mmCIF file with all atom_site columns, N, CA and C in Angstrom:
data_model
loop_
_atom_site.group_PDB
_atom_site.id
_atom_site.type_symbol
_atom_site.label_atom_id
_atom_site.label_alt_id
_atom_site.label_comp_id
_atom_site.label_asym_id
_atom_site.label_entity_id
_atom_site.label_seq_id
_atom_site.pdbx_PDB_ins_code
_atom_site.Cartn_x
_atom_site.Cartn_y
_atom_site.Cartn_z
_atom_site.occupancy
_atom_site.B_iso_or_equiv
_atom_site.pdbx_formal_charge
_atom_site.auth_seq_id
_atom_site.auth_comp_id
_atom_site.auth_asym_id
_atom_site.auth_atom_id
_atom_site.pdbx_PDB_model_num
ATOM 1   N N  . MET W 1 1  ? 104.252 78.615 73.205  1.00 0.00 ? 211 MET W N  1
ATOM 2   C CA . MET W 1 1  ? 102.605 79.981 73.341  1.00 0.00 ? 211 MET W CA 1
ATOM 3   C C  . MET W 1 1  ? 102.942 79.823 75.144  1.00 0.00 ? 211 MET W C  1
ATOM 4   N N  . THR W 1 2  ? 103.525 80.702 75.583  1.00 0.00 ? 212 THR W N  1
ATOM 5   C CA . THR W 1 2  ? 103.481 80.391 77.422  1.00 0.00 ? 212 THR W CA 1
ATOM 6   C C  . THR W 1 2  ? 102.068 80.798 77.879  1.00 0.00 ? 212 THR W C  1
ATOM 7   N N  . ALA W 1 3  ? 101.794 80.007 78.915  1.00 0.00 ? 213 ALA W N  1
ATOM 8   C CA . ALA W 1 3  ? 101.117 80.450 79.737  1.00 0.00 ? 213 ALA W CA 1
ATOM 9   C C  . ALA W 1 3  ? 101.599 81.413 80.587  1.00 0.00 ? 213 ALA W C  1
ATOM 10  N N  . HIS W 1 4  ? 99.938  82.400 80.321  1.00 0.00 ? 214 HIS W N  1
ATOM 11  C CA . HIS W 1 4  ? 99.966  83.562 81.215  1.00 0.00 ? 214 HIS W CA 1
ATOM 12  C C  . HIS W 1 4  ? 100.023 83.505 82.638  1.00 0.00 ? 214 HIS W C  1
ATOM 13  N N  . LEU W 1 5  ? 100.104 84.129 83.916  1.00 0.00 ? 215 LEU W N  1
ATOM 14  C CA . LEU W 1 5  ? 99.759  84.460 85.049  1.00 0.00 ? 215 LEU W CA 1
ATOM 15  C C  . LEU W 1 5  ? 98.817  85.179 85.221  1.00 0.00 ? 215 LEU W C  1
ATOM 16  N N  . HIS W 1 6  ? 98.510  83.871 86.656  1.00 0.00 ? 216 HIS W N  1
ATOM 17  C CA . HIS W 1 6  ? 97.187  84.887 86.867  1.00 0.00 ? 216 HIS W CA 1
ATOM 18  C C  . HIS W 1 6  ? 97.580  86.452 87.533  1.00 0.00 ? 216 HIS W C  1
ATOM 19  N N  . LEU W 1 7  ? 98.202  87.625 87.513  1.00 0.00 ? 217 LEU W N  1
ATOM 20  C CA . LEU W 1 7  ? 99.200  87.987 88.562  1.00 0.00 ? 217 LEU W CA 1
ATOM 21  C C  . LEU W 1 7  ? 98.664  88.415 89.762  1.00 0.00 ? 217 LEU W C  1
ATOM 22  N N  . PRO W 1 8  ? 97.383  89.049 90.324  1.00 0.00 ? 218 PRO W N  1
ATOM 23  C CA . PRO W 1 8  ? 97.255  89.251 91.906  1.00 0.00 ? 218 PRO W CA 1
ATOM 24  C C  . PRO W 1 8  ? 98.222  88.110 92.669  1.00 0.00 ? 218 PRO W C  1
ATOM 25  N N  . SER W 1 9  ? 98.220  86.620 92.262  1.00 0.00 ? 219 SER W N  1
ATOM 26  C CA . SER W 1 9  ? 98.893  86.337 92.869  1.00 0.00 ? 219 SER W CA 1
ATOM 27  C C  . SER W 1 9  ? 99.894  85.130 93.355  1.00 0.00 ? 219 SER W C  1
ATOM 28  N N  . ALA W 1 10 ? 101.326 85.599 91.465  1.00 0.00 ? 220 ALA W N  1
ATOM 29  C CA . ALA W 1 10 ? 101.958 85.856 91.399  1.00 0.00 ? 220 ALA W CA 1
ATOM 30  C C  . ALA W 1 10 ? 103.223 86.299 92.253  1.00 0.00 ? 220 ALA W C  1
ATOM 31  N N  . SER W 1 11 ? 103.688 84.576 92.167  1.00 0.00 ? 221 SER W N  1
ATOM 32  C CA . SER W 1 11 ? 105.321 85.103 92.889  1.00 0.00 ? 221 SER W CA 1
ATOM 33  C C  . SER W 1 11 ? 106.319 85.849 91.889  1.00 0.00 ? 221 SER W C  1
ATOM 34  N N  . ILE W 1 12 ? 107.098 86.622 93.059  1.00 0.00 ? 222 ILE W N  1
ATOM 35  C CA . ILE W 1 12 ? 108.169 87.119 92.484  1.00 0.00 ? 222 ILE W CA 1
ATOM 36  C C  . ILE W 1 12 ? 108.529 86.223 91.052  1.00 0.00 ? 222 ILE W C  1
ATOM 37  N N  . GLU W 1 13 ? 109.031 85.083 92.075  1.00 0.00 ? 223 GLU W N  1
ATOM 38  C CA . GLU W 1 13 ? 109.826 84.362 91.207  1.00 0.00 ? 223 GLU W CA 1
ATOM 39  C C  . GLU W 1 13 ? 109.349 83.607 89.785  1.00 0.00 ? 223 GLU W C  1
ATOM 40  N N  . GLN W 1 14 ? 107.485 83.607 89.529  1.00 0.00 ? 224 GLN W N  1
ATOM 41  C CA . GLN W 1 14 ? 106.965 83.310 88.508  1.00 0.00 ? 224 GLN W CA 1
ATOM 42  C C  . GLN W 1 14 ? 106.519 84.653 87.472  1.00 0.00 ? 224 GLN W C  1
ATOM 43  N N  . ILE W 1 15 ? 106.630 85.719 88.520  1.00 0.00 ? 225 ILE W N  1
ATOM 44  C CA . ILE W 1 15 ? 107.131 86.774 87.781  1.00 0.00 ? 225 ILE W CA 1
ATOM 45  C C  . ILE W 1 15 ? 108.314 86.824 86.878  1.00 0.00 ? 225 ILE W C  1
ATOM 46  N N  . VAL W 1 16 ? 109.826 86.894 87.561  1.00 0.00 ? 226 VAL W N  1
ATOM 47  C CA . VAL W 1 16 ? 110.365 87.022 86.683  1.00 0.00 ? 226 VAL W CA 1
ATOM 48  C C  . VAL W 1 16 ? 110.673 85.530 85.702  1.00 0.00 ? 226 VAL W C  1
ATOM 49  N N  . THR W 1 17 ? 110.296 84.104 86.351  1.00 0.00 ? 227 THR W N  1
ATOM 50  C CA . THR W 1 17 ? 110.484 83.449 85.159  1.00 0.00 ? 227 THR W CA 1
ATOM 51  C C  . THR W 1 17 ? 109.549 83.583 84.408  1.00 0.00 ? 227 THR W C  1
ATOM 52  N N  . GLN W 1 18 ? 108.257 84.252 84.347  1.00 0.00 ? 228 GLN W N  1
ATOM 53  C CA . GLN W 1 18 ? 107.585 84.328 82.634  1.00 0.00 ? 228 GLN W CA 1
ATOM 54  C C  . GLN W 1 18 ? 108.364 85.884 81.840  1.00 0.00 ? 228 GLN W C  1
ATOM 55  N N  . ILE W 1 19 ? 108.531 86.751 82.140  1.00 0.00 ? 229 ILE W N  1
ATOM 56  C CA . ILE W 1 19 ? 108.924 87.746 81.608  1.00 0.00 ? 229 ILE W CA 1
ATOM 57  C C  . ILE W 1 19 ? 110.849 87.030 81.347  1.00 0.00 ? 229 ILE W C  1
ATOM 58  N N  . LEU W 1 20 ? 111.701 86.548 81.936  1.00 0.00 ? 230 LEU W N  1
ATOM 59  C CA . LEU W 1 20 ? 113.163 86.328 81.633  1.00 0.00 ? 230 LEU W CA 1
ATOM 60  C C  . LEU W 1 20 ? 112.198 85.254 80.190  1.00 0.00 ? 230 LEU W C  1
ATOM 61  N N  . ALA W 1 21 ? 111.932 84.260 80.466  1.00 0.00 ? 231 ALA W N  1
ATOM 62  C CA . ALA W 1 21 ? 111.515 83.267 79.253  1.00 0.00 ? 231 ALA W CA 1
ATOM 63  C C  . ALA W 1 21 ? 110.573 83.932 78.175  1.00 0.00 ? 231 ALA W C  1
ATOM 64  N N  . THR W 1 22 ? 109.658 84.966 78.039  1.00 0.00 ? 232 THR W N  1
ATOM 65  C CA . THR W 1 22 ? 109.698 85.519 77.057  1.00 0.00 ? 232 THR W CA 1
ATOM 66  C C  . THR W 1 22 ? 109.766 86.868 76.436  1.00 0.00 ? 232 THR W C  1
ATOM 67  N N  . ARG W 1 23 ? 110.846 86.641 77.751  1.00 0.00 ? 233 ARG W N  1
ATOM 68  C CA . ARG W 1 23 ? 111.837 88.068 76.943  1.00 0.00 ? 233 ARG W CA 1
ATOM 69  C C  . ARG W 1 23 ? 110.628 89.447 76.339  1.00 0.00 ? 233 ARG W C  1
ATOM 70  N N  . ARG W 1 24 ? 109.593 89.345 77.865  1.00 0.00 ? 234 ARG W N  1
ATOM 71  C CA . ARG W 1 24 ? 109.148 91.020 77.173  1.00 0.00 ? 234 ARG W CA 1
ATOM 72  C C  . ARG W 1 24 ? 109.279 91.165 78.535  1.00 0.00 ? 234 ARG W C  1
ATOM 73  N N  . ILE W 1 25 ? 108.182 92.308 79.067  1.00 0.00 ? 235 ILE W N  1
ATOM 74  C CA . ILE W 1 25 ? 107.008 92.908 80.611  1.00 0.00 ? 235 ILE W CA 1
ATOM 75  C C  . ILE W 1 25 ? 106.611 93.647 79.749  1.00 0.00 ? 235 ILE W C  1
ATOM 76  N N  . THR W 1 26 ? 105.333 93.642 80.034  1.00 0.00 ? 236 THR W N  1
ATOM 77  C CA . THR W 1 26 ? 104.650 94.340 79.981  1.00 0.00 ? 236 THR W CA 1
ATOM 78  C C  . THR W 1 26 ? 104.710 95.636 80.425  1.00 0.00 ? 236 THR W C  1
ATOM 79  N N  . ARG W 1 27 ? 103.671 96.934 80.847  1.00 0.00 ? 237 ARG W N  1
ATOM 80  C CA . ARG W 1 27 ? 103.506 97.192 81.612  1.00 0.00 ? 237 ARG W CA 1
ATOM 81  C C  . ARG W 1 27 ? 102.817 97.281 82.271  1.00 0.00 ? 237 ARG W C  1
ATOM 82  N N  . ARG W 1 28 ? 101.502 96.183 82.527  1.00 0.00 ? 238 ARG W N  1
ATOM 83  C CA . ARG W 1 28 ? 100.897 95.635 83.291  1.00 0.00 ? 238 ARG W CA 1
ATOM 84  C C  . ARG W 1 28 ? 101.832 95.102 84.374  1.00 0.00 ? 238 ARG W C  1
ATOM 85  N N  . VAL W 1 29 ? 102.524 93.769 83.567  1.00 0.00 ? 239 VAL W N  1
ATOM 86  C CA . VAL W 1 29 ? 103.463 92.752 85.169  1.00 0.00 ? 239 VAL W CA 1
ATOM 87  C C  . VAL W 1 29 ? 104.437 94.352 85.226  1.00 0.00 ? 239 VAL W C  1
ATOM 88  N N  . GLN W 1 30 ? 104.990 94.930 84.983  1.00 0.00 ? 240 GLN W N  1
ATOM 89  C CA . GLN W 1 30 ? 106.146 96.106 85.591  1.00 0.00 ? 240 GLN W CA 1
ATOM 90  C C  . GLN W 1 30 ? 105.136 96.273 86.524  1.00 0.00 ? 240 GLN W C  1
ATOM 91  N N  . GLN W 1 31 ? 104.178 97.235 86.742  1.00 0.00 ? 241 GLN W N  1
ATOM 92  C CA . GLN W 1 31 ? 103.771 97.402 87.722  1.00 0.00 ? 241 GLN W CA 1
ATOM 93  C C  . GLN W 1 31 ? 102.547 95.994 88.497  1.00 0.00 ? 241 GLN W C  1
ATOM 94  N N  . HIS W 1 32 ? 102.702 95.335 88.121  1.00 0.00 ? 242 HIS W N  1
ATOM 95  C CA . HIS W 1 32 ? 102.496 93.767 89.860  1.00 0.00 ? 242 HIS W CA 1
ATOM 96  C C  . HIS W 1 32 ? 103.939 94.023 90.278  1.00 0.00 ? 242 HIS W C  1
ATOM 97  N N  . PHE W 1 33 ? 104.356 93.780 89.079  1.00 0.00 ? 243 PHE W N  1
ATOM 98  C CA . PHE W 1 33 ? 106.042 93.235 89.634  1.00 0.00 ? 243 PHE W CA 1
ATOM 99  C C  . PHE W 1 33 ? 106.751 94.116 90.586  1.00 0.00 ? 243 PHE W C  1
ATOM 100 N N  . MET W 1 34 ? 105.834 95.395 90.236  1.00 0.00 ? 244 MET W N  1
ATOM 101 C CA . MET W 1 34 ? 106.938 96.288 91.626  1.00 0.00 ? 244 MET W CA 1
ATOM 102 C C  . MET W 1 34 ? 106.131 96.663 92.905  1.00 0.00 ? 244 MET W C  1
ATOM 103 N N  . GLN W 1 35 ? 104.953 96.431 92.112  1.00 0.00 ? 245 GLN W N  1
ATOM 104 C CA . GLN W 1 35 ? 104.198 96.127 93.754  1.00 0.00 ? 245 GLN W CA 1
ATOM 105 C C  . GLN W 1 35 ? 104.333 94.976 94.342  1.00 0.00 ? 245 GLN W C  1
ATOM 106 N N  . THR W 1 36 ? 104.937 93.746 93.840  1.00 0.00 ? 246 THR W N  1
ATOM 107 C CA . THR W 1 36 ? 104.276 92.297 94.775  1.00 0.00 ? 246 THR W CA 1
ATOM 108 C C  . THR W 1 36 ? 105.743 93.296 95.348  1.00 0.00 ? 246 THR W C  1
ATOM 109 N N  . ALA W 1 37 ? 106.989 93.060 94.749  1.00 0.00 ? 247 ALA W N  1
ATOM 110 C CA . ALA W 1 37 ? 108.187 93.232 95.358  1.00 0.00 ? 247 ALA W CA 1
ATOM 111 C C  . ALA W 1 37 ? 108.212 94.532 96.594  1.00 0.00 ? 247 ALA W C  1
ATOM 112 N N  . LEU W 1 38 ? 106.802 95.817 96.135  1.00 0.00 ? 248 LEU W N  1
ATOM 113 C CA . LEU W 1 38 ? 107.898 96.853 97.268  1.00 0.00 ? 248 LEU W CA 1
ATOM 114 C C  . LEU W 1 38 ? 106.333 96.197 98.771  1.00 0.00 ? 248 LEU W C  1
ATOM 115 N N  . SER W 1 39 ? 105.908 95.431 98.393  1.00 0.00 ? 249 SER W N  1
ATOM 116 C CA . SER W 1 39 ? 104.541 95.203 99.726  1.00 0.00 ? 249 SER W CA 1
ATOM 117 C C  . SER W 1 39 ? 105.265 94.348 100.126 1.00 0.00 ? 249 SER W C  1
ATOM 118 N N  . GLN W 1 40 ? 106.473 93.345 99.836  1.00 0.00 ? 250 GLN W N  1
ATOM 119 C CA . GLN W 1 40 ? 106.970 92.942 100.770 1.00 0.00 ? 250 GLN W CA 1
ATOM 120 C C  . GLN W 1 40 ? 107.587 92.425 102.305 1.00 0.00 ? 250 GLN W C  1
ATOM 121 N N  . GLY W 1 41 ? 108.260 93.883 102.013 1.00 0.00 ? 251 GLY W N  1
ATOM 122 C CA . GLY W 1 41 ? 108.382 94.437 103.066 1.00 0.00 ? 251 GLY W CA 1
ATOM 123 C C  . GLY W 1 41 ? 109.853 93.925 102.693 1.00 0.00 ? 251 GLY W C  1
ATOM 124 N N  . GLN W 1 42 ? 110.617 92.477 103.481 1.00 0.00 ? 252 GLN W N  1
ATOM 125 C CA . GLN W 1 42 ? 112.110 92.324 103.862 1.00 0.00 ? 252 GLN W CA 1
ATOM 126 C C  . GLN W 1 42 ? 111.767 91.891 102.779 1.00 0.00 ? 252 GLN W C  1
ATOM 127 N N  . LEU W 1 43 ? 112.198 92.038 101.454 1.00 0.00 ? 253 LEU W N  1
ATOM 128 C CA . LEU W 1 43 ? 112.964 90.876 100.907 1.00 0.00 ? 253 LEU W CA 1
ATOM 129 C C  . LEU W 1 43 ? 114.276 89.620 100.852 1.00 0.00 ? 253 LEU W C  1
ATOM 130 N N  . SER W 1 44 ? 114.076 87.902 100.628 1.00 0.00 ? 254 SER W N  1
ATOM 131 C CA . SER W 1 44 ? 115.108 87.261 100.492 1.00 0.00 ? 254 SER W CA 1
ATOM 132 C C  . SER W 1 44 ? 115.887 87.694 99.507  1.00 0.00 ? 254 SER W C  1
ATOM 133 N N  . GLN W 1 45 ? 117.422 86.953 99.885  1.00 0.00 ? 255 GLN W N  1
ATOM 134 C CA . GLN W 1 45 ? 118.433 87.394 99.330  1.00 0.00 ? 255 GLN W CA 1
ATOM 135 C C  . GLN W 1 45 ? 117.652 86.913 97.328  1.00 0.00 ? 255 GLN W C  1
ATOM 136 N N  . ALA W 1 46 ? 117.408 84.781 97.396  1.00 0.00 ? 256 ALA W N  1
ATOM 137 C CA . ALA W 1 46 ? 117.233 84.916 96.190  1.00 0.00 ? 256 ALA W CA 1
ATOM 138 C C  . ALA W 1 46 ? 116.333 86.019 95.482  1.00 0.00 ? 256 ALA W C  1
ATOM 139 N N  . GLU W 1 47 ? 115.289 86.090 96.264  1.00 0.00 ? 257 GLU W N  1
ATOM 140 C CA . GLU W 1 47 ? 113.834 87.395 95.363  1.00 0.00 ? 257 GLU W CA 1
ATOM 141 C C  . GLU W 1 47 ? 114.576 88.353 95.536  1.00 0.00 ? 257 GLU W C  1
ATOM 142 N N  . ARG W 1 48 ? 115.990 88.792 95.641  1.00 0.00 ? 258 ARG W N  1
ATOM 143 C CA . ARG W 1 48 ? 116.719 89.766 95.321  1.00 0.00 ? 258 ARG W CA 1
ATOM 144 C C  . ARG W 1 48 ? 117.662 89.915 94.035  1.00 0.00 ? 258 ARG W C  1
ATOM 145 N N  . VAL W 1 49 ? 117.752 89.582 94.122  1.00 0.00 ? 259 VAL W N  1
ATOM 146 C CA . VAL W 1 49 ? 118.988 88.351 92.635  1.00 0.00 ? 259 VAL W CA 1
ATOM 147 C C  . VAL W 1 49 ? 118.147 88.103 91.348  1.00 0.00 ? 259 VAL W C  1
ATOM 148 N N  . LEU W 1 50 ? 116.977 87.595 91.693  1.00 0.00 ? 260 LEU W N  1
ATOM 149 C CA . LEU W 1 50 ? 116.152 87.437 90.571  1.00 0.00 ? 260 LEU W CA 1
ATOM 150 C C  . LEU W 1 50 ? 115.396 89.401 90.045  1.00 0.00 ? 260 LEU W C  1
ATOM 151 N N  . ILE W 1 51 ? 115.350 90.016 90.749  1.00 0.00 ? 261 ILE W N  1
ATOM 152 C CA . ILE W 1 51 ? 114.709 91.180 90.892  1.00 0.00 ? 261 ILE W CA 1
ATOM 153 C C  . ILE W 1 51 ? 116.499 91.903 90.059  1.00 0.00 ? 261 ILE W C  1
ATOM 154 N N  . ASP W 1 52 ? 117.113 91.983 90.659  1.00 0.00 ? 262 ASP W N  1
ATOM 155 C CA . ASP W 1 52 ? 118.489 91.912 89.608  1.00 0.00 ? 262 ASP W CA 1
ATOM 156 C C  . ASP W 1 52 ? 118.536 91.425 88.194  1.00 0.00 ? 262 ASP W C  1
ATOM 157 N N  . ARG W 1 53 ? 118.556 89.966 87.874  1.00 0.00 ? 263 ARG W N  1
ATOM 158 C CA . ARG W 1 53 ? 118.569 89.714 86.573  1.00 0.00 ? 263 ARG W CA 1
ATOM 159 C C  . ARG W 1 53 ? 117.605 90.631 85.782  1.00 0.00 ? 263 ARG W C  1
ATOM 160 N N  . VAL W 1 54 ? 116.201 90.649 85.949  1.00 0.00 ? 264 VAL W N  1
ATOM 161 C CA . VAL W 1 54 ? 114.982 91.675 85.708  1.00 0.00 ? 264 VAL W CA 1
ATOM 162 C C  . VAL W 1 54 ? 115.749 92.785 85.132  1.00 0.00 ? 264 VAL W C  1
ATOM 163 N N  . PHE W 1 55 ? 115.573 93.716 85.937  1.00 0.00 ? 265 PHE W N  1
ATOM 164 C CA . PHE W 1 55 ? 116.509 94.959 85.658  1.00 0.00 ? 265 PHE W CA 1
ATOM 165 C C  . PHE W 1 55 ? 117.573 95.272 84.857  1.00 0.00 ? 265 PHE W C  1
ATOM 166 N N  . GLU W 1 56 ? 118.835 94.278 85.224  1.00 0.00 ? 266 GLU W N  1
ATOM 167 C CA . GLU W 1 56 ? 120.497 94.102 84.331  1.00 0.00 ? 266 GLU W CA 1
ATOM 168 C C  . GLU W 1 56 ? 119.414 93.382 82.748  1.00 0.00 ? 266 GLU W C  1
ATOM 169 N N  . ALA W 1 57 ? 118.769 92.506 82.521  1.00 0.00 ? 267 ALA W N  1
ATOM 170 C CA . ALA W 1 57 ? 118.110 91.947 81.341  1.00 0.00 ? 267 ALA W CA 1
ATOM 171 C C  . ALA W 1 57 ? 117.755 93.602 80.522  1.00 0.00 ? 267 ALA W C  1
ATOM 172 N N  . LEU W 1 58 ? 117.106 93.878 81.694  1.00 0.00 ? 268 LEU W N  1
ATOM 173 C CA . LEU W 1 58 ? 115.856 95.157 80.797  1.00 0.00 ? 268 LEU W CA 1
ATOM 174 C C  . LEU W 1 58 ? 117.186 96.303 80.288  1.00 0.00 ? 268 LEU W C  1
ATOM 175 N N  . ARG W 1 59 ? 118.058 96.689 80.738  1.00 0.00 ? 269 ARG W N  1
ATOM 176 C CA . ARG W 1 59 ? 119.200 97.108 81.203  1.00 0.00 ? 269 ARG W CA 1
ATOM 177 C C  . ARG W 1 59 ? 119.846 96.679 79.551  1.00 0.00 ? 269 ARG W C  1
ATOM 178 N N  . SER W 1 60 ? 120.222 96.156 79.302  1.00 0.00 ? 270 SER W N  1
ATOM 179 C CA . SER W 1 60 ? 120.844 95.422 78.610  1.00 0.00 ? 270 SER W CA 1
ATOM 180 C C  . SER W 1 60 ? 119.815 95.221 77.670  1.00 0.00 ? 270 SER W C  1
ATOM 181 N N  . GLY W 1 61 ? 119.052 95.005 77.046  1.00 0.00 ? 271 GLY W N  1
ATOM 182 C CA . GLY W 1 61 ? 118.050 95.381 76.296  1.00 0.00 ? 271 GLY W CA 1
ATOM 183 C C  . GLY W 1 61 ? 118.191 94.111 75.916  1.00 0.00 ? 271 GLY W C  1
ATOM 184 N N  . LEU W 1 62 ? 118.134 92.678 76.759  1.00 0.00 ? 272 LEU W N  1
ATOM 185 C CA . LEU W 1 62 ? 117.581 91.350 76.304  1.00 0.00 ? 272 LEU W CA 1
ATOM 186 C C  . LEU W 1 62 ? 115.692 90.341 76.931  1.00 0.00 ? 272 LEU W C  1
ATOM 187 N N  . VAL W 1 63 ? 115.107 92.048 77.461  1.00 0.00 ? 273 VAL W N  1
ATOM 188 C CA . VAL W 1 63 ? 114.219 92.490 78.101  1.00 0.00 ? 273 VAL W CA 1
ATOM 189 C C  . VAL W 1 63 ? 113.199 93.319 76.786  1.00 0.00 ? 273 VAL W C  1
ATOM 190 N N  . LYS W 1 64 ? 112.539 93.242 76.717  1.00 0.00 ? 274 LYS W N  1
ATOM 191 C CA . LYS W 1 64 ? 111.948 94.407 76.386  1.00 0.00 ? 274 LYS W CA 1
ATOM 192 C C  . LYS W 1 64 ? 110.496 94.695 76.606  1.00 0.00 ? 274 LYS W C  1
ATOM 193 N N  . VAL W 1 65 ? 110.381 96.576 77.147  1.00 0.00 ? 275 VAL W N  1
ATOM 194 C CA . VAL W 1 65 ? 108.940 97.023 77.899  1.00 0.00 ? 275 VAL W CA 1
ATOM 195 C C  . VAL W 1 65 ? 108.249 97.184 76.587  1.00 0.00 ? 275 VAL W C  1
ATOM 196 N N  . VAL W 1 66 ? 106.908 96.518 76.740  1.00 0.00 ? 276 VAL W N  1
ATOM 197 C CA . VAL W 1 66 ? 106.132 96.181 75.516  1.00 0.00 ? 276 VAL W CA 1
ATOM 198 C C  . VAL W 1 66 ? 104.664 96.614 76.551  1.00 0.00 ? 276 VAL W C  1
ATOM 199 N N  . ASP W 1 67 ? 103.802 97.462 75.536  1.00 0.00 ? 277 ASP W N  1
ATOM 200 C CA . ASP W 1 67 ? 102.406 97.747 75.625  1.00 0.00 ? 277 ASP W CA 1
ATOM 201 C C  . ASP W 1 67 ? 101.162 96.861 74.914  1.00 0.00 ? 277 ASP W C  1
#
């Protein structure tokens, strides 16, 4: 069983780790993920790579959106 994140304080890295480990993303996590990414202004190269990994996993079907 995977530990659930406390979303308001979760970093992009923590969110991505959870998404890739469970191969699922809920609408709630998706919304928080986008808010976190967009609220940071300037993303680091490492954060952009992590975000790209999630989008690629979604595109290729490795991660599913669930409700």
